[in-house]
GROMACS .gro file of N, CA and C in nm:
model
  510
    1UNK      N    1  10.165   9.190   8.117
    1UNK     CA    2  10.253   9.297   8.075
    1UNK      C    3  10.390   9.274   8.137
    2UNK      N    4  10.491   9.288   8.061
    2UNK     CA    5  10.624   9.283   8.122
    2UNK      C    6  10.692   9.458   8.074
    3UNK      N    7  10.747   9.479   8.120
    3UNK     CA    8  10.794   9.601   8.100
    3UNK      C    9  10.936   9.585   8.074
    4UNK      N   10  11.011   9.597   7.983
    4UNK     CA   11  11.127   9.604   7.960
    4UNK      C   12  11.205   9.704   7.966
    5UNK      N   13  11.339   9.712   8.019
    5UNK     CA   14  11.383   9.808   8.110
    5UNK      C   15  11.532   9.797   7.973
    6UNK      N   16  11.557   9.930   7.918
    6UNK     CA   17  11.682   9.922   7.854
    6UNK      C   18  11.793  10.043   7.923
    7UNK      N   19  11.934   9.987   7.920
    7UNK     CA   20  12.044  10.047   7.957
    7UNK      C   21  12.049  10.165   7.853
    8UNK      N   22  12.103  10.304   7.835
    8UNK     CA   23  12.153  10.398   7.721
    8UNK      C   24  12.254  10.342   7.662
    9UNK      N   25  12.328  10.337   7.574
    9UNK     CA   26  12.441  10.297   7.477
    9UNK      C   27  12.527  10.378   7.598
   10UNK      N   28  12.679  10.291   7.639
   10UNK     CA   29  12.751  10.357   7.671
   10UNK      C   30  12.844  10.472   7.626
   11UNK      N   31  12.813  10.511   7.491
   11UNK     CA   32  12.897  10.581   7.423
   11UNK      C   33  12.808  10.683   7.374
   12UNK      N   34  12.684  10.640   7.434
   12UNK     CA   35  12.560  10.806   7.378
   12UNK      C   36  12.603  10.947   7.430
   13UNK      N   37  12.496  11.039   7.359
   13UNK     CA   38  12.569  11.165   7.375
   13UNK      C   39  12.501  11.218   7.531
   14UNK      N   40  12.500  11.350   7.584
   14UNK     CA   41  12.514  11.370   7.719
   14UNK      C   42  12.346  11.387   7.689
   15UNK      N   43  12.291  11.414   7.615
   15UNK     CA   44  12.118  11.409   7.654
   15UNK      C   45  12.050  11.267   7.641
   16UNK      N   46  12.100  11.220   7.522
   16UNK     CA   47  12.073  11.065   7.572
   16UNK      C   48  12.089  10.993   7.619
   17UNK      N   49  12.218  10.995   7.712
   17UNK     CA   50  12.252  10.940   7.805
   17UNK      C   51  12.156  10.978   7.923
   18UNK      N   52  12.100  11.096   7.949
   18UNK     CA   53  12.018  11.132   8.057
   18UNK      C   54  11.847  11.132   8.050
   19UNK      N   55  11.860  11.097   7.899
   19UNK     CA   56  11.695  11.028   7.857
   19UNK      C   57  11.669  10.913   7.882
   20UNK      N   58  11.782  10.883   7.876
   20UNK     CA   59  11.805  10.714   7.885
   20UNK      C   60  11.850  10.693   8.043
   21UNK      N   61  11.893  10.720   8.100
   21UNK     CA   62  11.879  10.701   8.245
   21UNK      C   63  11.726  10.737   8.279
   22UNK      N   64  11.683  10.832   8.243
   22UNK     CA   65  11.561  10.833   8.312
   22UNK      C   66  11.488  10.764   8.270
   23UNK      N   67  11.446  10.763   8.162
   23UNK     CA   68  11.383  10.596   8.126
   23UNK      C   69  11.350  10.480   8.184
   24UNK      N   70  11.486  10.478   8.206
   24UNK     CA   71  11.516  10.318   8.255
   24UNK      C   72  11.465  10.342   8.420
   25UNK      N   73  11.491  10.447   8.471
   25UNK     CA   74  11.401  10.427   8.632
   25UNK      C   75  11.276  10.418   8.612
   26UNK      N   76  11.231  10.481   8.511
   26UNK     CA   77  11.070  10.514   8.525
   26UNK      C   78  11.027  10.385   8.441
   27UNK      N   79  11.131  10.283   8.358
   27UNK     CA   80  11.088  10.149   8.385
   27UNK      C   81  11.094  10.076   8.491
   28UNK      N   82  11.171  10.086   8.580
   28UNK     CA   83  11.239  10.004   8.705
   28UNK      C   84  11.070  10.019   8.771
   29UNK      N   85  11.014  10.150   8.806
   29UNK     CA   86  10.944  10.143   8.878
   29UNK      C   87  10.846  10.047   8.850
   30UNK      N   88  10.803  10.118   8.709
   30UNK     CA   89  10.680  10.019   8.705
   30UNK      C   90  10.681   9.846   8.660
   31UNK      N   91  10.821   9.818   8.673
   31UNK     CA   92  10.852   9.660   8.678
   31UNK      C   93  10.870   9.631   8.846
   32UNK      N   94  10.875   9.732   8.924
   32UNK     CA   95  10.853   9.692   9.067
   32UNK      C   96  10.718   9.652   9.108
   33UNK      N   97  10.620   9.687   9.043
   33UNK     CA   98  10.440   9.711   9.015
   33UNK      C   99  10.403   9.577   8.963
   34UNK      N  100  10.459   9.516   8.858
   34UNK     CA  101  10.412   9.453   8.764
   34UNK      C  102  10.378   9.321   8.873
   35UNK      N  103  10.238   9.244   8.828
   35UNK     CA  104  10.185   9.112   8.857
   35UNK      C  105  10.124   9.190   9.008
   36UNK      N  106  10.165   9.243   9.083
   36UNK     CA  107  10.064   9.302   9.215
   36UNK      C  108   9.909   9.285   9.209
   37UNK      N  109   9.836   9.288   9.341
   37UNK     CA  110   9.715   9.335   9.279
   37UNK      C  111   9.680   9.449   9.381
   38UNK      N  112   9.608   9.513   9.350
   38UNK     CA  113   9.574   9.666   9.386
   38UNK      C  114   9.583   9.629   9.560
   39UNK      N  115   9.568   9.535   9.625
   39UNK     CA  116   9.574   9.558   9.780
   39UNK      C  117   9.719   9.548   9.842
   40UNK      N  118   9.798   9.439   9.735
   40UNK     CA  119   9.919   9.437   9.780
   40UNK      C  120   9.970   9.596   9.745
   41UNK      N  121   9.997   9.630   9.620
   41UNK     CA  122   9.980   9.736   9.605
   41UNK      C  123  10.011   9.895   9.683
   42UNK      N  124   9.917   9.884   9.741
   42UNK     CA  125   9.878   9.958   9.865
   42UNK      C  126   9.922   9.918   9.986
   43UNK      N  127   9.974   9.778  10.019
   43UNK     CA  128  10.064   9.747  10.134
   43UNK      C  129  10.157   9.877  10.180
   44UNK      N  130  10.164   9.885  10.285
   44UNK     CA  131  10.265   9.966  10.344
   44UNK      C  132  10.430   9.928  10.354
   45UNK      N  133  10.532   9.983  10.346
   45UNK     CA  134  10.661   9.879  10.385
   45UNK      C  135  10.674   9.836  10.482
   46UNK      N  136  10.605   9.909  10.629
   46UNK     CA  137  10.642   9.905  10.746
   46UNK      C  138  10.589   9.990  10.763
   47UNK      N  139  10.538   9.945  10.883
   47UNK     CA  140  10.486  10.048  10.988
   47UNK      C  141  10.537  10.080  11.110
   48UNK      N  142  10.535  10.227  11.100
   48UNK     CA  143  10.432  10.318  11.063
   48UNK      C  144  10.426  10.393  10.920
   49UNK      N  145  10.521  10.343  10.849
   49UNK     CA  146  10.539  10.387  10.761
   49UNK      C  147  10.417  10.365  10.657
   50UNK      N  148  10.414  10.467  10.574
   50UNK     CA  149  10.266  10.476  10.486
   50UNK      C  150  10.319  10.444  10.330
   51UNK      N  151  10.444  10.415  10.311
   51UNK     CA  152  10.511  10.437  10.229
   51UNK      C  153  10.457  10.274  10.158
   52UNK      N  154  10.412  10.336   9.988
   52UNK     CA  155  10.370  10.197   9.963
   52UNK      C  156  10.411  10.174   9.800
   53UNK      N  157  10.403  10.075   9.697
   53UNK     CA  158  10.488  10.118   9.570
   53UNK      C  159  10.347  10.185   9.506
   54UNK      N  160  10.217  10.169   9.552
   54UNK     CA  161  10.072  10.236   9.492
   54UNK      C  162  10.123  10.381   9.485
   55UNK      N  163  10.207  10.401   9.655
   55UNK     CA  164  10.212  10.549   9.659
   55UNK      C  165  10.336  10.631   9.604
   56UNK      N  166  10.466  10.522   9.576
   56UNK     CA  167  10.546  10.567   9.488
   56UNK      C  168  10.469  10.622   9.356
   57UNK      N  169  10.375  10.542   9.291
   57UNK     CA  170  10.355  10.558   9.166
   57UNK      C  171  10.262  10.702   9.148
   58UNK      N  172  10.195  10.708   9.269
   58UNK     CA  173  10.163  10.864   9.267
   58UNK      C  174  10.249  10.974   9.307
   59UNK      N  175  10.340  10.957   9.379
   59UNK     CA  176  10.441  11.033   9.450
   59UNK      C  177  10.529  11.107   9.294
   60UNK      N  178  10.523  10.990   9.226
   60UNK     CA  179  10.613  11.053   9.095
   60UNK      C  180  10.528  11.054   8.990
   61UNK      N  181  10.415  11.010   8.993
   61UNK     CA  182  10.362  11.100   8.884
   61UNK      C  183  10.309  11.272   8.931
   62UNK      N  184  10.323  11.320   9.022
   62UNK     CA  185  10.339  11.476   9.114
   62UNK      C  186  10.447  11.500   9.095
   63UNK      N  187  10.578  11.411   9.108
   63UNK     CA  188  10.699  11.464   9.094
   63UNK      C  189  10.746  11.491   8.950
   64UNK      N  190  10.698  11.422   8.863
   64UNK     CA  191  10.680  11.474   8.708
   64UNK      C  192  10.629  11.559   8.663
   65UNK      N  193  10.464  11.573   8.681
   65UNK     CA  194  10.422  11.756   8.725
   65UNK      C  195  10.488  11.853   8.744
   66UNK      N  196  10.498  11.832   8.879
   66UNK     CA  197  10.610  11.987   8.932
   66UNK      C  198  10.711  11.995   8.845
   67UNK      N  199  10.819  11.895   8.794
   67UNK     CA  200  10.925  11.948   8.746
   67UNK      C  201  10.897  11.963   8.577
   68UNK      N  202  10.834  11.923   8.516
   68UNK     CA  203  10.815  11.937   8.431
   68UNK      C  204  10.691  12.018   8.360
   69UNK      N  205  10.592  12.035   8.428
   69UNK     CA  206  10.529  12.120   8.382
   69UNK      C  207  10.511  12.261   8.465
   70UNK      N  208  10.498  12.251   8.626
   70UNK     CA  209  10.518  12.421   8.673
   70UNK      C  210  10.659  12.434   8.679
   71UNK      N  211  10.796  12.386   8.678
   71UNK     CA  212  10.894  12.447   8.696
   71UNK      C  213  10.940  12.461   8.559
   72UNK      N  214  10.909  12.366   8.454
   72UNK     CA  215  11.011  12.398   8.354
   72UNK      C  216  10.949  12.498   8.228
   73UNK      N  217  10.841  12.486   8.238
   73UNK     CA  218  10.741  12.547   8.111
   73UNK      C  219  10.658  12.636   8.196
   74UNK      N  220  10.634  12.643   8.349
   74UNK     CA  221  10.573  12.763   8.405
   74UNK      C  222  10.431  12.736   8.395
   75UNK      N  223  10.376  12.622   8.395
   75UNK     CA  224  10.217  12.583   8.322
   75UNK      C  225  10.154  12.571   8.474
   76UNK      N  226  10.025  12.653   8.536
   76UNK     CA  227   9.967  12.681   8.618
   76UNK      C  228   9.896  12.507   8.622
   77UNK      N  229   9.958  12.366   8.718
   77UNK     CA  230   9.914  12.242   8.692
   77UNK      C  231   9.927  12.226   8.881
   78UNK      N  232   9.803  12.198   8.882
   78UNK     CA  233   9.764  12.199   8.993
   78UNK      C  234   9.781  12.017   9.053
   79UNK      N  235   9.867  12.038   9.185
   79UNK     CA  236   9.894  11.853   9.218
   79UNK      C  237   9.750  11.768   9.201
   80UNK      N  238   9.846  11.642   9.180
   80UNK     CA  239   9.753  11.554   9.166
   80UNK      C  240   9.721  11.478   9.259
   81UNK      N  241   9.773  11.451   9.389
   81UNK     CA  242   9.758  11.404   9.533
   81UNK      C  243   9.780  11.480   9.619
   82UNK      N  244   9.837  11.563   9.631
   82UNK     CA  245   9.854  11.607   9.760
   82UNK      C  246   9.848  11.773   9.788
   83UNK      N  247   9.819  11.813   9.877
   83UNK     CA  248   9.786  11.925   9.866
   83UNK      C  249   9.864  12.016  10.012
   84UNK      N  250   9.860  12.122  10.017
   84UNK     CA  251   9.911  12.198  10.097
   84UNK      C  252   9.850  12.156  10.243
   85UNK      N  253   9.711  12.114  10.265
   85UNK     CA  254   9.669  12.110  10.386
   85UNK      C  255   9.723  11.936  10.393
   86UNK      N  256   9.755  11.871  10.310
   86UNK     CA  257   9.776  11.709  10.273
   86UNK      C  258   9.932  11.679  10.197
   87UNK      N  259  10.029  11.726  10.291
   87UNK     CA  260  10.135  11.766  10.170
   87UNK      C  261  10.218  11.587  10.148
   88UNK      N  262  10.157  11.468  10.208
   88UNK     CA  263  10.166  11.369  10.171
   88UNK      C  264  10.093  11.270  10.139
   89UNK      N  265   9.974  11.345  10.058
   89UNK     CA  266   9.878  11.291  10.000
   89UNK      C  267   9.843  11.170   9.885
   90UNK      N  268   9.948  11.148   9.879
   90UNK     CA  269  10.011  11.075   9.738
   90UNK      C  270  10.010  10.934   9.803
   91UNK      N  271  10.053  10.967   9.958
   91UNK     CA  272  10.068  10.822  10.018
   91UNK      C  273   9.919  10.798  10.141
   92UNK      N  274   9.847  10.867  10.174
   92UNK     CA  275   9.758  10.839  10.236
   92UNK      C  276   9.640  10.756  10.080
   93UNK      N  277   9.630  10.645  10.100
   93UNK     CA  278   9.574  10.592  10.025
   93UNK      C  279   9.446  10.487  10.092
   94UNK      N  280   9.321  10.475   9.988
   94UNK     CA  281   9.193  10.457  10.034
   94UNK      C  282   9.210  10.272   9.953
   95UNK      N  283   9.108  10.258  10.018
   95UNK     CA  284   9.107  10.112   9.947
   95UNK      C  285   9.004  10.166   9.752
   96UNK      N  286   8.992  10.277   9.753
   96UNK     CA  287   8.896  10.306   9.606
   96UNK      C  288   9.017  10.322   9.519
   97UNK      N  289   9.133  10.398   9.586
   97UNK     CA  290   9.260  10.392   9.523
   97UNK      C  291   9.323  10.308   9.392
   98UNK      N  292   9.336  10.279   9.298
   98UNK     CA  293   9.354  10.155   9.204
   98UNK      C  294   9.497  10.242   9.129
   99UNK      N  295   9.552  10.087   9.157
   99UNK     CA  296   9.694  10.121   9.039
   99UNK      C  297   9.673  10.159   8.882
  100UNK      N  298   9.538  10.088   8.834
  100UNK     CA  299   9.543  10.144   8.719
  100UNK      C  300   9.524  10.301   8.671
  101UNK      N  301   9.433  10.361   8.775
  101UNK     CA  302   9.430  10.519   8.767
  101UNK      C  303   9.570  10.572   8.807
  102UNK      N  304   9.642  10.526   8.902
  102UNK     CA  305   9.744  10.597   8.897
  102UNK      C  306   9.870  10.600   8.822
  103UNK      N  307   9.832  10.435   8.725
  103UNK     CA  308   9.940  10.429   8.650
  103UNK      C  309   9.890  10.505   8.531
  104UNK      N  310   9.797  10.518   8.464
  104UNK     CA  311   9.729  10.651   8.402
  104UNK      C  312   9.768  10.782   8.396
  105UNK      N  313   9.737  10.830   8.550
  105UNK     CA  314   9.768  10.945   8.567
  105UNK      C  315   9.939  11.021   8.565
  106UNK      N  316   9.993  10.816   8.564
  106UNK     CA  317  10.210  10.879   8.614
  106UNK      C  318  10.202  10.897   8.429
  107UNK      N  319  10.132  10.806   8.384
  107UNK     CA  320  10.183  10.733   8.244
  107UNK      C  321  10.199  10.898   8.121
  108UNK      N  322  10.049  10.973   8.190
  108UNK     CA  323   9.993  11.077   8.139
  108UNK      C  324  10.125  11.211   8.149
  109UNK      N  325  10.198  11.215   8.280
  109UNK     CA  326  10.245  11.312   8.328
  109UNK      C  327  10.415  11.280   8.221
  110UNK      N  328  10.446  11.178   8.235
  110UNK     CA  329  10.546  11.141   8.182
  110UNK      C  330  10.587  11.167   8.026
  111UNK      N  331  10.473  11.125   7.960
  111UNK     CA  332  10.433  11.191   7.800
  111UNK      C  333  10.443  11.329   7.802
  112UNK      N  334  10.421  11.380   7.860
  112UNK     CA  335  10.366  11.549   7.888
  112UNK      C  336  10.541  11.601   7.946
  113UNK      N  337  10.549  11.504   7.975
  113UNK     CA  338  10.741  11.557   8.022
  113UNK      C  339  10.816  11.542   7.926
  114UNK      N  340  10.813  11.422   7.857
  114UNK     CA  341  10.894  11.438   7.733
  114UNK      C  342  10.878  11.498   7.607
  115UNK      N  343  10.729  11.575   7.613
  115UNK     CA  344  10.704  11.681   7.501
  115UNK      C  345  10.730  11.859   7.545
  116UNK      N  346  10.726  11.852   7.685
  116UNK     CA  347  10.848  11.984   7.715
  116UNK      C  348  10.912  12.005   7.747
  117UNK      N  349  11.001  11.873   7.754
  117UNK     CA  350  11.137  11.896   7.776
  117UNK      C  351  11.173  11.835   7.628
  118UNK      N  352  11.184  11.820   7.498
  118UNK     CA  353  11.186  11.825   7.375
  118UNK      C  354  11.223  11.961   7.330
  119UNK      N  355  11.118  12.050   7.404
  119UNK     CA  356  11.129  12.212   7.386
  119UNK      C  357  11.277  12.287   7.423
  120UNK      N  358  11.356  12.218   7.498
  120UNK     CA  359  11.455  12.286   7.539
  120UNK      C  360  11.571  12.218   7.515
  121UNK      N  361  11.713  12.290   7.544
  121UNK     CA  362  11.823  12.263   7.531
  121UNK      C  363  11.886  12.218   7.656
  122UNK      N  364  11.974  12.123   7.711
  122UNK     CA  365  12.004  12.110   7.823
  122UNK      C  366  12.100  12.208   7.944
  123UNK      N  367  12.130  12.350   7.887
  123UNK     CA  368  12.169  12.443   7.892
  123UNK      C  369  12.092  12.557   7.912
  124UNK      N  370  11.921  12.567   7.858
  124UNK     CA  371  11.797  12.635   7.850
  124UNK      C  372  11.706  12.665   8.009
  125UNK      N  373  11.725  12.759   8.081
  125UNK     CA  374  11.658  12.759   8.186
  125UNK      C  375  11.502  12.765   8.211
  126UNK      N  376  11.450  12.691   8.294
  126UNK     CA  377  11.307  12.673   8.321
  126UNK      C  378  11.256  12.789   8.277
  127UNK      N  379  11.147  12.794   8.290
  127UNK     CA  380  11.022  12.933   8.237
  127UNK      C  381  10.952  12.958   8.346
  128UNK      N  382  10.969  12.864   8.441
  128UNK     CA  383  10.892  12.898   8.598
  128UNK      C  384  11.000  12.863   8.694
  129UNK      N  385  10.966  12.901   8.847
  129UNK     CA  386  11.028  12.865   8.931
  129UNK      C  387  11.011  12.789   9.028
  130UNK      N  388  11.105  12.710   9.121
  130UNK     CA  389  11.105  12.606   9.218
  130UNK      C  390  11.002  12.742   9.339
  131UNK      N  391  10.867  12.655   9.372
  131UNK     CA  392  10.751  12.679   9.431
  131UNK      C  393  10.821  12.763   9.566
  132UNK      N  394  10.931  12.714   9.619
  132UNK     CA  395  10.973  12.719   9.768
  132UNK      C  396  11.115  12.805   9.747
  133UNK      N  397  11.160  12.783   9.628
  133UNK     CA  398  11.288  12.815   9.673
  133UNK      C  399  11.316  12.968   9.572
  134UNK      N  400  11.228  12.956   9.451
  134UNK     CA  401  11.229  13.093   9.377
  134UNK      C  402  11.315  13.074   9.274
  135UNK      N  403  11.399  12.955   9.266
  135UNK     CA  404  11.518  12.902   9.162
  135UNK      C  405  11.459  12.865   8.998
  136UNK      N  406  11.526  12.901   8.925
  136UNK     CA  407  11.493  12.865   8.794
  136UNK      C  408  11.638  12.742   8.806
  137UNK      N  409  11.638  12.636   8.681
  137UNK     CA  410  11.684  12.544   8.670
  137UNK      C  411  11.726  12.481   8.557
  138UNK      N  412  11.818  12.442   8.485
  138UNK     CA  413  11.866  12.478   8.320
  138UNK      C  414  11.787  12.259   8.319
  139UNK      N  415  11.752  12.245   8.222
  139UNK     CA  416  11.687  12.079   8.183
  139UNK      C  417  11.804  11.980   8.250
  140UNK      N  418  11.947  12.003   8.247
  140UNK     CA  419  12.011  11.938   8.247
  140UNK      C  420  11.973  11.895   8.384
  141UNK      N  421  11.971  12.004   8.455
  141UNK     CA  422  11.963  11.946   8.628
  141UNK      C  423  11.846  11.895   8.658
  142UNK      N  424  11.760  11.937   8.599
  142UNK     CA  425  11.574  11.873   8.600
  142UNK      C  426  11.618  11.742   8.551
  143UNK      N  427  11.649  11.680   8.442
  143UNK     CA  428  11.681  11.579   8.448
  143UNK      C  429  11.774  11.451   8.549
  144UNK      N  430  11.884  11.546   8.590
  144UNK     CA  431  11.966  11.499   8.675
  144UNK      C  432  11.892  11.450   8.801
  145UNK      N  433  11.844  11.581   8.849
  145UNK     CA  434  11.719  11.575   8.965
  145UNK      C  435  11.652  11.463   8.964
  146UNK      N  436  11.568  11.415   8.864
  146UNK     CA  437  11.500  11.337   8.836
  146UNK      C  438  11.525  11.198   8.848
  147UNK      N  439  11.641  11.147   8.780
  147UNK     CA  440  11.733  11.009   8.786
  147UNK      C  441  11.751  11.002   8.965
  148UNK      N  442  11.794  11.119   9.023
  148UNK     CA  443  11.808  11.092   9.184
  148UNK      C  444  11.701  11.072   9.226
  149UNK      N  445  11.567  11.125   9.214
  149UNK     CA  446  11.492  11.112   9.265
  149UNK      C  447  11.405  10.953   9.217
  150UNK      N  448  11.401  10.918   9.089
  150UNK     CA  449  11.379  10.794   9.047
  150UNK      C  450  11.495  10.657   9.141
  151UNK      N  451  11.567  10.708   9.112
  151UNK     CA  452  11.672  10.603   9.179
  151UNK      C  453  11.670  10.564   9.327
  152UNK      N  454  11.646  10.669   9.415
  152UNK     CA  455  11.611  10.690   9.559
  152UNK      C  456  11.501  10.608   9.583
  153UNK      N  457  11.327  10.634   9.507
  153UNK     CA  458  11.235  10.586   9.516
  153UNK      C  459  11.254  10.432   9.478
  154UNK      N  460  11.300  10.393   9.362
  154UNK     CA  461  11.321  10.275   9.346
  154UNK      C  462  11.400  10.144   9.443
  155UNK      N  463  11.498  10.225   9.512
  155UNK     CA  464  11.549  10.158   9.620
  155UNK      C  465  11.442  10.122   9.719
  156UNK      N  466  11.367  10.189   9.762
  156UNK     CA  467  11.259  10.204   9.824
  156UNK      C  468  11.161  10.112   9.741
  157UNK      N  469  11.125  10.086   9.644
  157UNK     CA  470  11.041   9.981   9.606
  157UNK      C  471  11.110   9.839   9.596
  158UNK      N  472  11.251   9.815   9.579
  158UNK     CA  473  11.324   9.699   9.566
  158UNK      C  474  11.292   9.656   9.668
  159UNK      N  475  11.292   9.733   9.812
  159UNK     CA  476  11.212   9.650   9.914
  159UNK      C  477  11.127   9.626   9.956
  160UNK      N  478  11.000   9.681   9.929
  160UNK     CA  479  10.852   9.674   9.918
  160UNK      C  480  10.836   9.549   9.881
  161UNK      N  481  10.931   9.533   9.792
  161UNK     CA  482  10.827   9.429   9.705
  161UNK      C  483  10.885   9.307   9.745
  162UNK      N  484  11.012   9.297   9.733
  162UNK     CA  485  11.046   9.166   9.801
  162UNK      C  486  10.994   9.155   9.975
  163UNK      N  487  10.904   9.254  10.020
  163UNK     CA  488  10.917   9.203  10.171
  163UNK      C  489  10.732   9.165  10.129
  164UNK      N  490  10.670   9.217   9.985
  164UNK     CA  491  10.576   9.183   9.978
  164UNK      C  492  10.572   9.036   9.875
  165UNK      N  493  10.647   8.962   9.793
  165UNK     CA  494  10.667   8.860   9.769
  165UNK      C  495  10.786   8.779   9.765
  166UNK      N  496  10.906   8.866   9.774
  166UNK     CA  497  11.036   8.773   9.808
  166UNK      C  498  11.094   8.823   9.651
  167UNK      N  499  11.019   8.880   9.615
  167UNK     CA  500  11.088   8.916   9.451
  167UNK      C  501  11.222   9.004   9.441
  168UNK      N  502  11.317   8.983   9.397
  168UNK     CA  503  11.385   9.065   9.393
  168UNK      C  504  11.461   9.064   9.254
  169UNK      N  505  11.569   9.204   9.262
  169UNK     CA  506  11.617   9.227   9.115
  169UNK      C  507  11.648   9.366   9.055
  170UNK      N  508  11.769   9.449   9.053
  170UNK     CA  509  11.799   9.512   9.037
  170UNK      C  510  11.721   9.604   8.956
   0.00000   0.00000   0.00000
């Protein structure tokens, strides 16, 4: 599998321009993934750090959840790693752990994001609220949010992976 990663047209309009940024991280990631095998995977970057690209790929398929289905549509979706008594659960990872379930489970969350956020206007405020903070949030910034938070993580896998094969590449 190669995953091909496309730029937005520089001249697209302001939602496709921000479909298309997000896109393209949530290709980046999983071209940071590609050829691994489930132990590298699960490598850590450093220790003590637990931080691994297995656990990126769960980290944001939770981070797709939350923003897209309990904050923006209000849908009672209970995490998929981590939990209140485990609130970095995403990255404590078992050797039963496998990239293919979790690329499943991001692949699943991601579909499910772009069929409710379809529902709205980029101007249209969430239907639920941020868990902690009580904030509703218009798509535009859920999206925005999102590209930062894709972009952040990805920096974070650009070096995973080259310190796990020397690979590198924007």
């Amino acid at each position: 599998m190669t995953t091909e990663r496309r730029m937005p047209a520089t001249t697209a309009d302001e939602r496709t321009m921000l479909e298309g940024w997000l896109e393209f991280h949530r290709q980046t990631l999983a071209w940071k993934c590609e050829g691994l095998s489930d132990e590298q995977l699960r490598s850590p970057a450093v220790e003590p750090s637990e931080l691994s690209l297995l656990g990126l790929v769960r980290h944001m398929a939770d981070v797709e959840r939350s923003w897209f289905r309990r904050v923006l549509t209000n849908e009672d979706a209970a995490p998929l790693y981590w939990s209140d008594e485990d609130p970095d659960g995403e990255f404590h990872l078992t050797g039963a752990d496998t990239y293919e379930d979790a690329h499943a489970a991001w692949q699943a969350e991601i579909e499910t994001a772009r069929t409710n956020a379809a529902r709205f206007g980029l101007d249209d405020l969430s239907e639920g609220k941020h868990r902690r903070t009580g904030e509703r949030f218009n798509l535009r910034w859920v999206y925005t949010h999102m590209i930062e938070e894709y972009a952040r993580h990805n920096g974070h896998a650009d070096l995973i992976r080259e310190r796990i094969d020397g690979s590198t590449g924007d």
